[in-house]
CSV table of C-alpha atoms in Angstrom, one decimal:
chain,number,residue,atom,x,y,z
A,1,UNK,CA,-46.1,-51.7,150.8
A,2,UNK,CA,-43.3,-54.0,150.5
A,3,UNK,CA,-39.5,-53.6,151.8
A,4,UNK,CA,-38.4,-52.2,149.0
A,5,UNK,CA,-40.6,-49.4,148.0
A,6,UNK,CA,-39.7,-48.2,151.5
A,7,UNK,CA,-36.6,-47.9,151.0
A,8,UNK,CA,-36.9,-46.3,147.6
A,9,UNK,CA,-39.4,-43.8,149.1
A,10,UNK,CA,-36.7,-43.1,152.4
A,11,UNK,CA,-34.0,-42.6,150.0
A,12,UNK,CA,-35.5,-40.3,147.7
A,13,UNK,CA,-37.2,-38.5,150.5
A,14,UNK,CA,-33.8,-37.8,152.1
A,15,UNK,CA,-32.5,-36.9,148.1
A,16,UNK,CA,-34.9,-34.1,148.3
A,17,UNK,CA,-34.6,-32.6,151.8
A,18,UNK,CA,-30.9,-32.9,150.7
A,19,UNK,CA,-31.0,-31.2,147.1
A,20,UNK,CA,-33.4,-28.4,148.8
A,21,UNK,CA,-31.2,-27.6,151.5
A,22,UNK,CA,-28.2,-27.1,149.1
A,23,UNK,CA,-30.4,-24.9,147.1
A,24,UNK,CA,-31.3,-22.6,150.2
A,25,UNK,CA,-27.8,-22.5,151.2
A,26,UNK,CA,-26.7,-21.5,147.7
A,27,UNK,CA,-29.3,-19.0,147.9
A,28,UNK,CA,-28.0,-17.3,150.9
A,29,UNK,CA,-24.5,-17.2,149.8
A,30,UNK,CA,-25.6,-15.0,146.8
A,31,UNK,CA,-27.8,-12.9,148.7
A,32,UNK,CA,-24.3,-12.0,150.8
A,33,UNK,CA,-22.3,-12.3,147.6
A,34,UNK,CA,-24.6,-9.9,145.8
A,35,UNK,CA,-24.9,-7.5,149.0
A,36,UNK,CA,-21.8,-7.2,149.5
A,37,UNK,CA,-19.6,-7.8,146.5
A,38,UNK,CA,-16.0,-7.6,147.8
A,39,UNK,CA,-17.0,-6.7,151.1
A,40,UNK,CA,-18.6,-10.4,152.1
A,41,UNK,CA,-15.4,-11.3,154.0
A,42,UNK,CA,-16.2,-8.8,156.8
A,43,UNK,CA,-20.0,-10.6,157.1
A,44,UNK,CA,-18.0,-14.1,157.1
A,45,UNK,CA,-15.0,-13.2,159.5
A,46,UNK,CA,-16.9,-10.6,161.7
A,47,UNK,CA,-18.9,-11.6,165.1
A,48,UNK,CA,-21.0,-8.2,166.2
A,49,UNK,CA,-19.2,-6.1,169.0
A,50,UNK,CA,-15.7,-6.8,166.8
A,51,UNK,CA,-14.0,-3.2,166.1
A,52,UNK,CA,-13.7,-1.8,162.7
A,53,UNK,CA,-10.9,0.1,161.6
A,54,UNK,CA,-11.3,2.4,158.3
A,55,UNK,CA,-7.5,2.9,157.3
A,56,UNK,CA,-8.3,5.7,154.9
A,57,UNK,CA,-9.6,8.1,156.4
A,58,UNK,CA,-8.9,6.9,160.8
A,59,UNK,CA,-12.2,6.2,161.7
A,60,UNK,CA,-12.8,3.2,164.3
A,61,UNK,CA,-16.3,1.8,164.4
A,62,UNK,CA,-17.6,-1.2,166.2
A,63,UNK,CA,-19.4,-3.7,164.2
A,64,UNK,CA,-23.4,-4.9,164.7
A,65,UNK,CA,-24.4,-8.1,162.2
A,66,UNK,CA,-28.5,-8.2,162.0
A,67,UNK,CA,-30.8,-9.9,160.0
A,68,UNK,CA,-27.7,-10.7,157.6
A,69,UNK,CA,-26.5,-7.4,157.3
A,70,UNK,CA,-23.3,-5.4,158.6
A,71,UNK,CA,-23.7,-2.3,160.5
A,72,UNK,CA,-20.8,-0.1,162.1
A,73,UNK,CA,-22.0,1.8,165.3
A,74,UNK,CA,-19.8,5.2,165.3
A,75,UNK,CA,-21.0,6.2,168.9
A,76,UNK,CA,-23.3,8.7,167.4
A,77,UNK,CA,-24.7,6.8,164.6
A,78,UNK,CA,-25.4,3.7,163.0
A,79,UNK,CA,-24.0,3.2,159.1
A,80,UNK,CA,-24.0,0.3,156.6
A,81,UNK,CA,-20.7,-1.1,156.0
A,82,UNK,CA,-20.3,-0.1,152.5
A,83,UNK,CA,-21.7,3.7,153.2
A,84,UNK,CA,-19.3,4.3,156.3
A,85,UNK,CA,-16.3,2.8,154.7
A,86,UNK,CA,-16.2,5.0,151.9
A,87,UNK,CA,-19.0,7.9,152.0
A,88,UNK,CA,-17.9,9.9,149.1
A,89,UNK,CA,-18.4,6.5,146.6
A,90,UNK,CA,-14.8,6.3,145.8
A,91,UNK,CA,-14.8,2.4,145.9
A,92,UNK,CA,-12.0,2.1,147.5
A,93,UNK,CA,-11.8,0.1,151.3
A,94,UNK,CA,-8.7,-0.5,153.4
A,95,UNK,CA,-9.8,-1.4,156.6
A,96,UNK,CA,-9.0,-3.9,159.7
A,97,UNK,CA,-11.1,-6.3,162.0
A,98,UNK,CA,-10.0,-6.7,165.6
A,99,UNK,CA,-11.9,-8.4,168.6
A,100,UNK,CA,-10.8,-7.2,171.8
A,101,UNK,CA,-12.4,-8.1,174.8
A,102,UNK,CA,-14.0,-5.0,175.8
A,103,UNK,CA,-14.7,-2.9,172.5
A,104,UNK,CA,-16.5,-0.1,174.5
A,105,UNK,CA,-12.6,1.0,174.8
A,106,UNK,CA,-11.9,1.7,171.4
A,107,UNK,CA,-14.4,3.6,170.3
A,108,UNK,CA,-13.8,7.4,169.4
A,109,UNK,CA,-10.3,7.3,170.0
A,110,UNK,CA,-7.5,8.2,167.4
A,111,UNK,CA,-6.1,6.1,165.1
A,112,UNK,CA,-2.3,7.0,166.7
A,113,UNK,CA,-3.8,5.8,170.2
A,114,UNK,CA,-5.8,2.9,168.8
A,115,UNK,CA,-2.2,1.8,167.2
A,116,UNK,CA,-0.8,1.9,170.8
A,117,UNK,CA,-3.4,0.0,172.2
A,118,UNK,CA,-2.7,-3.0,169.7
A,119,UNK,CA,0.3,-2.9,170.3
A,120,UNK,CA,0.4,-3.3,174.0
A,121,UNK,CA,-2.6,-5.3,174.5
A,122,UNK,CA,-1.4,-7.3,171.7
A,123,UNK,CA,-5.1,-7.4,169.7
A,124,UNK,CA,-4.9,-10.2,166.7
A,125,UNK,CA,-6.2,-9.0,163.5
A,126,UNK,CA,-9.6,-10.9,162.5
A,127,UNK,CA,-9.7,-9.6,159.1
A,128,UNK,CA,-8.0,-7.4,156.8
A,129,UNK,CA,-9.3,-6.2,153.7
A,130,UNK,CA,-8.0,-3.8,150.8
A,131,UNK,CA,-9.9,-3.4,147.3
A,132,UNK,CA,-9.7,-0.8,144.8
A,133,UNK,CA,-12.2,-0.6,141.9
């Protein structure tokens, strides 16, 4: 095999493993994309243990991402995203990401004391997100 048929095999070799991996990584972006829909921010901005606010209705929630998909832990149940921000199928989702340090403290409190906490442990907001169908 001479020099150049090397090369010619190396470079298409690396061509392939190249063009293969941007198919798989298209893939996954529409499996989230299709998932999710609207939603897909929360998957990209979210880490698990970050607390979810649903602005609608008060709820806080604290967010667990496995296997590529978003669950809220209430305390006393574990929801998809898209079921426990808006249970009655309204399409409609107002909610706020926040990552404090220990998220064990915000859950199953109310949205009045949640709002103080912000303010005096001065949270940052990850994520905010508002769509209406």
């Amino acid at each position: 095999m001479t020099k150049f048929m090397k090369r010619v095999l190396i470079s298409l070799a690396i061509f392939f493993v190249g063009l293969i991996s941007f198919v798989v990584y298209g893939l996954y972006l529409m499996d989230i994309e299709d998932r999710y829909g609207d939603l897909q921010q929360i998957y990209f901005d979210s880490k698990s243990d970050d607390i979810i606010i649903n602005n609608l209705n008060g709820n806080t929630g604290k967010i667990k991402l496995k296997d590529r998909r978003i669950f809220v832990n209430t305390g006393n149940q574990i929801l998809e995203i898209d079921e426990w921000l808006d249970p009655e199928n309204k399409f409609i989702y107002n909610t706020d990401i926040y990552r404090p340090d220990n998220p064990n403290d915000y859950m199953n409190i109310s949205i009045e004391e949640f709002n103080q906490r912000i303010t005096s442990e001065k949270l940052k907001s990850i994520s905010h997100l508002e769509v209406k169908y």
